[in-house]
PDB file of C-alpha atoms in Angstrom:
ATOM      1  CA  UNK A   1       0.000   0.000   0.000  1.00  0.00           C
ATOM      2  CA  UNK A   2       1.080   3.814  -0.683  1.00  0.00           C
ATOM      3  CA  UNK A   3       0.439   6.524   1.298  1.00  0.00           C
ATOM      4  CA  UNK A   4       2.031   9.668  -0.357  1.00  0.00           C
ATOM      5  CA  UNK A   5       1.949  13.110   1.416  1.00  0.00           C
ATOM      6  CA  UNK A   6       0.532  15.619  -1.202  1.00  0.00           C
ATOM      7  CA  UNK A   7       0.648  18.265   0.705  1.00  0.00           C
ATOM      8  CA  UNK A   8       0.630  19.441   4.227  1.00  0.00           C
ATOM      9  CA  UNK A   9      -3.053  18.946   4.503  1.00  0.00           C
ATOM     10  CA  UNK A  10      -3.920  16.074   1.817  1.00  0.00           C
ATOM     11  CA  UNK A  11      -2.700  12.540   1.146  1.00  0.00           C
ATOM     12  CA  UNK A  12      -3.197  10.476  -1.260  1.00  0.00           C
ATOM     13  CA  UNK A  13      -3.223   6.186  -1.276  1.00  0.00           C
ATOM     14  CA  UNK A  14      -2.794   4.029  -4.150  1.00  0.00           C
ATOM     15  CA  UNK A  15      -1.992  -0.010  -4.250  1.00  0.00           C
ATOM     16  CA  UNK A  16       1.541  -1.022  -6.210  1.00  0.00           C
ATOM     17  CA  UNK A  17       1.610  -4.905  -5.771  1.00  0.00           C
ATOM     18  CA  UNK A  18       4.494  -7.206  -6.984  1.00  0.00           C
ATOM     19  CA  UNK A  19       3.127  -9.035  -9.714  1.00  0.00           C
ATOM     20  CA  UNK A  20       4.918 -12.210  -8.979  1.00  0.00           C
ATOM     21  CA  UNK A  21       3.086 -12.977  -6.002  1.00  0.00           C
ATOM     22  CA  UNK A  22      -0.171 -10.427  -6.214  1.00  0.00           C
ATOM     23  CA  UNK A  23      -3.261 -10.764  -7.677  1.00  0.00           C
ATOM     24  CA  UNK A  24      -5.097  -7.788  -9.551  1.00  0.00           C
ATOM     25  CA  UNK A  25      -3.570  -4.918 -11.226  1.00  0.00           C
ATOM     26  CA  UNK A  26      -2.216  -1.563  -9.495  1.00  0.00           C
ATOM     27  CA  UNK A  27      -4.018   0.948  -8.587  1.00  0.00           C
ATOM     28  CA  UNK A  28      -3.029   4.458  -9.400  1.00  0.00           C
ATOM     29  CA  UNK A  29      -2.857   6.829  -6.122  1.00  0.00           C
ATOM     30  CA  UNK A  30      -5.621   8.969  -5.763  1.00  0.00           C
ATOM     31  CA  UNK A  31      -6.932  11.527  -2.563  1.00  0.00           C
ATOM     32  CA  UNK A  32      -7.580  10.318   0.294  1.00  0.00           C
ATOM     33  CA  UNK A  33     -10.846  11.253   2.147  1.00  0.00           C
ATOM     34  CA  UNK A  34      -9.679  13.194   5.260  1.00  0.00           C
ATOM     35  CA  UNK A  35      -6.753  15.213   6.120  1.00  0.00           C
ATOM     36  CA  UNK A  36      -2.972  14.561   5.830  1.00  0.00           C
ATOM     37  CA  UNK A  37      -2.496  14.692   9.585  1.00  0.00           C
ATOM     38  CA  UNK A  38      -4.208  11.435  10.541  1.00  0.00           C
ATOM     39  CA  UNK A  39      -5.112  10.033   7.133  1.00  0.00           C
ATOM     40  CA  UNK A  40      -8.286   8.050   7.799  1.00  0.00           C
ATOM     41  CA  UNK A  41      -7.216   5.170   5.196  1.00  0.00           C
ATOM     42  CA  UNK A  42      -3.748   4.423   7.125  1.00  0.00           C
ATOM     43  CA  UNK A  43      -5.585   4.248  10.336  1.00  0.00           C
ATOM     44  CA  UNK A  44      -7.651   1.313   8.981  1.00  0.00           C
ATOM     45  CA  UNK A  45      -4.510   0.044   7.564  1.00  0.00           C
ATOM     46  CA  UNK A  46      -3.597   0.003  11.429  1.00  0.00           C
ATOM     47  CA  UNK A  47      -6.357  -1.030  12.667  1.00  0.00           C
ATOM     48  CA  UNK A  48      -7.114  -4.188  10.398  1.00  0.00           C
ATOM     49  CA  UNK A  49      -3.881  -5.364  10.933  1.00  0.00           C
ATOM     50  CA  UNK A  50      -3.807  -5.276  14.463  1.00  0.00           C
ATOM     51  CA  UNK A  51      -7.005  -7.055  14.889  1.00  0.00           C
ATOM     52  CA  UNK A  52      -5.741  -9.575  12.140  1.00  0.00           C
ATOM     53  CA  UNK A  53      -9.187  -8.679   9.952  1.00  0.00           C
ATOM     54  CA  UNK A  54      -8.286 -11.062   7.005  1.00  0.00           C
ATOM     55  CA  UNK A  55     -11.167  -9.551   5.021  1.00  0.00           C
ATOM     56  CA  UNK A  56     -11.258  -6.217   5.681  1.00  0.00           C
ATOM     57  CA  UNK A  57     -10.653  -3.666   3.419  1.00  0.00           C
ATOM     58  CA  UNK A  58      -6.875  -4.228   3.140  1.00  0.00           C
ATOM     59  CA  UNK A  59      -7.218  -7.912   3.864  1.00  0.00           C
ATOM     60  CA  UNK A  60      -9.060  -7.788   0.536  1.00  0.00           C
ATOM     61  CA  UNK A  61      -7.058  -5.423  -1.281  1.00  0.00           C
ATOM     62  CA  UNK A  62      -4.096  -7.813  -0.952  1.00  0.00           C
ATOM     63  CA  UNK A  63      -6.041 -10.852  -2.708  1.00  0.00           C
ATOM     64  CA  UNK A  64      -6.985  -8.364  -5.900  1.00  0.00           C
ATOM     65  CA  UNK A  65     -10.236  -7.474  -4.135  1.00  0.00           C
ATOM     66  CA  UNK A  66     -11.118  -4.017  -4.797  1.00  0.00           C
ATOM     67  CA  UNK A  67     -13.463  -3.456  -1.296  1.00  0.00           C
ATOM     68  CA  UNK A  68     -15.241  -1.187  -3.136  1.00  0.00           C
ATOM     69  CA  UNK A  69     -12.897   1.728  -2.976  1.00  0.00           C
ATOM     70  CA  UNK A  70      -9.901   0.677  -5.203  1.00  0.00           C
ATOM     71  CA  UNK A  71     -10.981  -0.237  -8.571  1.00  0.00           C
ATOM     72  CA  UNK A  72      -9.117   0.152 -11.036  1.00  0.00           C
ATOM     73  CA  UNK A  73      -9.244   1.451 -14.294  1.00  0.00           C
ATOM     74  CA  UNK A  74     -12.289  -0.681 -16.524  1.00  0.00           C
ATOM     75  CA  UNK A  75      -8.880  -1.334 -18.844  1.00  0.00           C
ATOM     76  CA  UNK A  76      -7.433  -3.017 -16.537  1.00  0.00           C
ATOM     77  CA  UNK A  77     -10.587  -5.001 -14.812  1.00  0.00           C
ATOM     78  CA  UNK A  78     -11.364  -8.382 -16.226  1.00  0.00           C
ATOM     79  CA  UNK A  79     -14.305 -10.239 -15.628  1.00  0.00           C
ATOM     80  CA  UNK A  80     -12.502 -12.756 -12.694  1.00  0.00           C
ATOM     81  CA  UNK A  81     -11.116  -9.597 -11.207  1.00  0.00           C
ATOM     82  CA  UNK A  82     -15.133  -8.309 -10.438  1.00  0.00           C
ATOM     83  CA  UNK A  83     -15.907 -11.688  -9.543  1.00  0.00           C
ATOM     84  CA  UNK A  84     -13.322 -12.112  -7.155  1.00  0.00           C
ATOM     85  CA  UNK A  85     -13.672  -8.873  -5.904  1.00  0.00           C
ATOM     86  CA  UNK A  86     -17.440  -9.425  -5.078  1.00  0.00           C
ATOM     87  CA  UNK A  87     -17.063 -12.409  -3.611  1.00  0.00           C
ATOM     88  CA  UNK A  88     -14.810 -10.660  -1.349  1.00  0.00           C
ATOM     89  CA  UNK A  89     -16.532  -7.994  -0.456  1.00  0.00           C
ATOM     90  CA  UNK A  90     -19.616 -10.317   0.470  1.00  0.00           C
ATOM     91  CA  UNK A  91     -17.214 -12.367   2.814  1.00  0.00           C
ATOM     92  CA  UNK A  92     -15.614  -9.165   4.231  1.00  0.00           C
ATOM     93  CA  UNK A  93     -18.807  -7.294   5.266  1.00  0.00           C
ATOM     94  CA  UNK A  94     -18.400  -8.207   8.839  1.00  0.00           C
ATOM     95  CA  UNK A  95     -14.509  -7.867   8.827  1.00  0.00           C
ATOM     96  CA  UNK A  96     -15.255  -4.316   6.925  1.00  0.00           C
ATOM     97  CA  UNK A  97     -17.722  -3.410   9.469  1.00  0.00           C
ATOM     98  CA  UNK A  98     -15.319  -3.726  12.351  1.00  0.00           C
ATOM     99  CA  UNK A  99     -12.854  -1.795  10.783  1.00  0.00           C
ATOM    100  CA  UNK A 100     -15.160   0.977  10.407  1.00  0.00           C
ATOM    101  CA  UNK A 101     -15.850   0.624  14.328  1.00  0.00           C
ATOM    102  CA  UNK A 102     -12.519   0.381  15.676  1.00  0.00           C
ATOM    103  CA  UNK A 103     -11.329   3.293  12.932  1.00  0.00           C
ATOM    104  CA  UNK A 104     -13.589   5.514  14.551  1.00  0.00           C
ATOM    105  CA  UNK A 105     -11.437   5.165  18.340  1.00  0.00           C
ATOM    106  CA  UNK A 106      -8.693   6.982  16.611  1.00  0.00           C
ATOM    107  CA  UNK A 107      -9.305  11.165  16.927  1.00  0.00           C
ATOM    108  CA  UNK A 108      -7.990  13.951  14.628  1.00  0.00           C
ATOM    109  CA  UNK A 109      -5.294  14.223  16.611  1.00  0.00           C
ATOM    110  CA  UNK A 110      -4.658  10.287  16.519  1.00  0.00           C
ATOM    111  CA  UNK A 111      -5.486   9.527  20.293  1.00  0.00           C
ATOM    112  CA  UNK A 112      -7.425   6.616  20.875  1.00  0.00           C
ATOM    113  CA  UNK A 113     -10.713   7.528  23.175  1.00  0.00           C
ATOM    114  CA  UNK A 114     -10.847   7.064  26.660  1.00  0.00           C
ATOM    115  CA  UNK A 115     -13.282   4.062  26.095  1.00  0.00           C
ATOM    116  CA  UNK A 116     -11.498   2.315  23.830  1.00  0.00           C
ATOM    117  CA  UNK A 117     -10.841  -0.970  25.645  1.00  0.00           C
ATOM    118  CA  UNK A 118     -14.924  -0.944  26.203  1.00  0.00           C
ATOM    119  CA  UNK A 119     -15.289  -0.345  22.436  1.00  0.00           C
ATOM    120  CA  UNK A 120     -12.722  -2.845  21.064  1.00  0.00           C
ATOM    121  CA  UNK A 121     -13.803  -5.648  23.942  1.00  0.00           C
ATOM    122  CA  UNK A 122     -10.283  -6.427  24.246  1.00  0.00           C
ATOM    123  CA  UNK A 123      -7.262  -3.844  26.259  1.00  0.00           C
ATOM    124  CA  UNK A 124      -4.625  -6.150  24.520  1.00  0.00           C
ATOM    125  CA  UNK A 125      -5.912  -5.228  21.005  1.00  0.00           C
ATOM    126  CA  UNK A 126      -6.565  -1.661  22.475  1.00  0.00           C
ATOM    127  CA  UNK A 127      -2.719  -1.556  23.537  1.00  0.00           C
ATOM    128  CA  UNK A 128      -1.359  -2.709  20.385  1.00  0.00           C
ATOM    129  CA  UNK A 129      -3.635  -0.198  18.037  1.00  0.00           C
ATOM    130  CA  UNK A 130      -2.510   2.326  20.052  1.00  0.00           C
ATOM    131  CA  UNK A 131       1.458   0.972  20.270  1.00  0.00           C
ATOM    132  CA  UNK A 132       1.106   0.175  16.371  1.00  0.00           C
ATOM    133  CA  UNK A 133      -0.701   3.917  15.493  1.00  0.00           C
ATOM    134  CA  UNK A 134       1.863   5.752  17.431  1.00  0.00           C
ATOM    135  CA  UNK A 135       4.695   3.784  15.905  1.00  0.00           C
ATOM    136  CA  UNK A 136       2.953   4.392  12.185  1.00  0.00           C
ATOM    137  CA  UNK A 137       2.019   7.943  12.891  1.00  0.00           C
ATOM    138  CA  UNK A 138       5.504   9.035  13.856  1.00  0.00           C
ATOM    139  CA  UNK A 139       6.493   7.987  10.703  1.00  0.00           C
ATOM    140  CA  UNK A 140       4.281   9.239   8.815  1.00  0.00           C
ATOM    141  CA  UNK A 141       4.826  13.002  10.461  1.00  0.00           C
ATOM    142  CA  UNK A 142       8.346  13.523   9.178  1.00  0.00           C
ATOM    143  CA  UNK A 143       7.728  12.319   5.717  1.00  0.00           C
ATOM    144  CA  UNK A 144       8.465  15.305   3.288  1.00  0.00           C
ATOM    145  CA  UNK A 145       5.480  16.237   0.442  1.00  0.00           C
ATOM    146  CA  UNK A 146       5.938  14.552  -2.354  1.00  0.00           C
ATOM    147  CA  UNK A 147       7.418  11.245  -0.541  1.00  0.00           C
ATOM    148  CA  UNK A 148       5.952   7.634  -0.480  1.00  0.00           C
ATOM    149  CA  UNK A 149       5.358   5.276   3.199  1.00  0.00           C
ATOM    150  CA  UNK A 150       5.108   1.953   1.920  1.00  0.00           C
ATOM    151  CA  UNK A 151       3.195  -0.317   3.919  1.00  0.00           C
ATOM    152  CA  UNK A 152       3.272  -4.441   3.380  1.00  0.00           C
ATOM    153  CA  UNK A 153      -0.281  -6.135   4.156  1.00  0.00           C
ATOM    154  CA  UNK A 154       0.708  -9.315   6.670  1.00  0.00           C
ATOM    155  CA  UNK A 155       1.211 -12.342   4.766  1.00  0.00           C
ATOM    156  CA  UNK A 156       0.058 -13.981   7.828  1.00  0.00           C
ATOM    157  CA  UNK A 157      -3.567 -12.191   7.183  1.00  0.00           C
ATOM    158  CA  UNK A 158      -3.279 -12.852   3.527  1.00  0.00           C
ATOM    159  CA  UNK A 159      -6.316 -15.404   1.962  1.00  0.00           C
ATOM    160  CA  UNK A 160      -4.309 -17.844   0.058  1.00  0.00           C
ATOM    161  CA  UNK A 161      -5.723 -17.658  -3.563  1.00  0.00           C
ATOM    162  CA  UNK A 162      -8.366 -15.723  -2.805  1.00  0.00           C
ATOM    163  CA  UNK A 163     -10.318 -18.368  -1.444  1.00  0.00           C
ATOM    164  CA  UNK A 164     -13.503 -17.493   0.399  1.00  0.00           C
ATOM    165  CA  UNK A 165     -16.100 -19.331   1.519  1.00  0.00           C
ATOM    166  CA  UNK A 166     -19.203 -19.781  -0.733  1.00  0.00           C
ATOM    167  CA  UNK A 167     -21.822 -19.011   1.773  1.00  0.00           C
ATOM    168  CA  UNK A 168     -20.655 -16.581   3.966  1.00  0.00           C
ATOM    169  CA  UNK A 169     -22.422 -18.390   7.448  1.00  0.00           C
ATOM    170  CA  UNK A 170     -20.029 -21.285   6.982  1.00  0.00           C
ATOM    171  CA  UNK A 171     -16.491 -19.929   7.922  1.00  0.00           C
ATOM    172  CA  UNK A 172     -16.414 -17.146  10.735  1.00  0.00           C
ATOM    173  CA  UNK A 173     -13.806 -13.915   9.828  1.00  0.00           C
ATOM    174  CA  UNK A 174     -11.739 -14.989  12.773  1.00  0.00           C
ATOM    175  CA  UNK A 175     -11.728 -18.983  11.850  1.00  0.00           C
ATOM    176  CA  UNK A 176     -10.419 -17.718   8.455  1.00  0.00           C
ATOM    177  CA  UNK A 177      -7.497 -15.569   9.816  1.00  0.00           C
ATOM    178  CA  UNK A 178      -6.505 -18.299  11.739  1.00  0.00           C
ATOM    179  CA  UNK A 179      -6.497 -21.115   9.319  1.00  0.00           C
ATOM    180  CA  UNK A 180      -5.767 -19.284   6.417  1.00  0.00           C
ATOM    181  CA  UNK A 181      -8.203 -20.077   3.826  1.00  0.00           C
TER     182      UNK A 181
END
């Protein structure tokens, strides 16, 4: 994943995958939805990856899933890639729903709330959003406009072949980020 600074108060994210071992095309960087300071698409970078969502919106991303928000250009979109990416985004809806949940702990400032452990259910996945979001964040603050932060989705969270279960009741988010399906 790319997140480029654009300027001090936009960013922009875009998807360059190694085509040896990716699936799907690139994806050109484009504006992100919020402001530079705490850009809203690297916190749910952060917090998928802490909370090992599989399916989320990255989780998808790195199996050629577009989660609705990075499609490519129709040139560059075959007919498996939609498939694939729909039948992701039907498995993910619970993973992507989370995401949205725990993405909204993180302030403008990039503080967790006070009630964060009561949100998330779990102070050890509080602690390491927080530990993981700081570390990210600090990063992300010196980067000069103009430059790239390249972040690597898990391979540990990756779906191997972008296998999904048919009928999304069968296989529980969690049971597939621990067996990798």
């Amino acid at each position: 994943m790319i997140f480029v600074r654009l300027d001090s108060r936009r960013y922009g994210i875009g998807i360059d995958r190694c085509h040896r071992c990716d699936i799907g095309p690139n994806i050109a960087v484009r504006p992100g939805p919020s402001c530079a300071t705490v850009p809203h698409d690297l916190v749910h970078f952060v917090v998928e990856e802490q909370a090992q969502l599989s399916l989320g919106i990255f989780g998808q991303v790195a199996v050629g899933g577009s989660a609705g928000f990075f499609v490519p250009a129709p040139t560059d979109r075959s007919g498996a890639d939609r498939k694939r990416s729909a039948r992701l985004g039907r498995a993910g809806r619970r993973a992507v729903a989370r995401s949205e949940k725990l993405t909204t702990l993180v302030d403008a400032n990039g503080s967790l709330c006070s009630d964060a452990d009561a949100i998330t259910g779990d102070p050890g996945l509080t602690s390491m959003i927080r530990d993981r979001l700081g570390e990210v964040l600090q990063l992300w603050s010196v980067l000069p406009v103009g430059q790239r932060m390249l972040l690597a989705w898990p391979a540990s969270l990756t779906i191997r072949y972008a296998r999904v279960p048919a009928q999304q009741g069968r296989v529980s988010v969690r049971g597939m980020a621990r067996t990798g399906v």
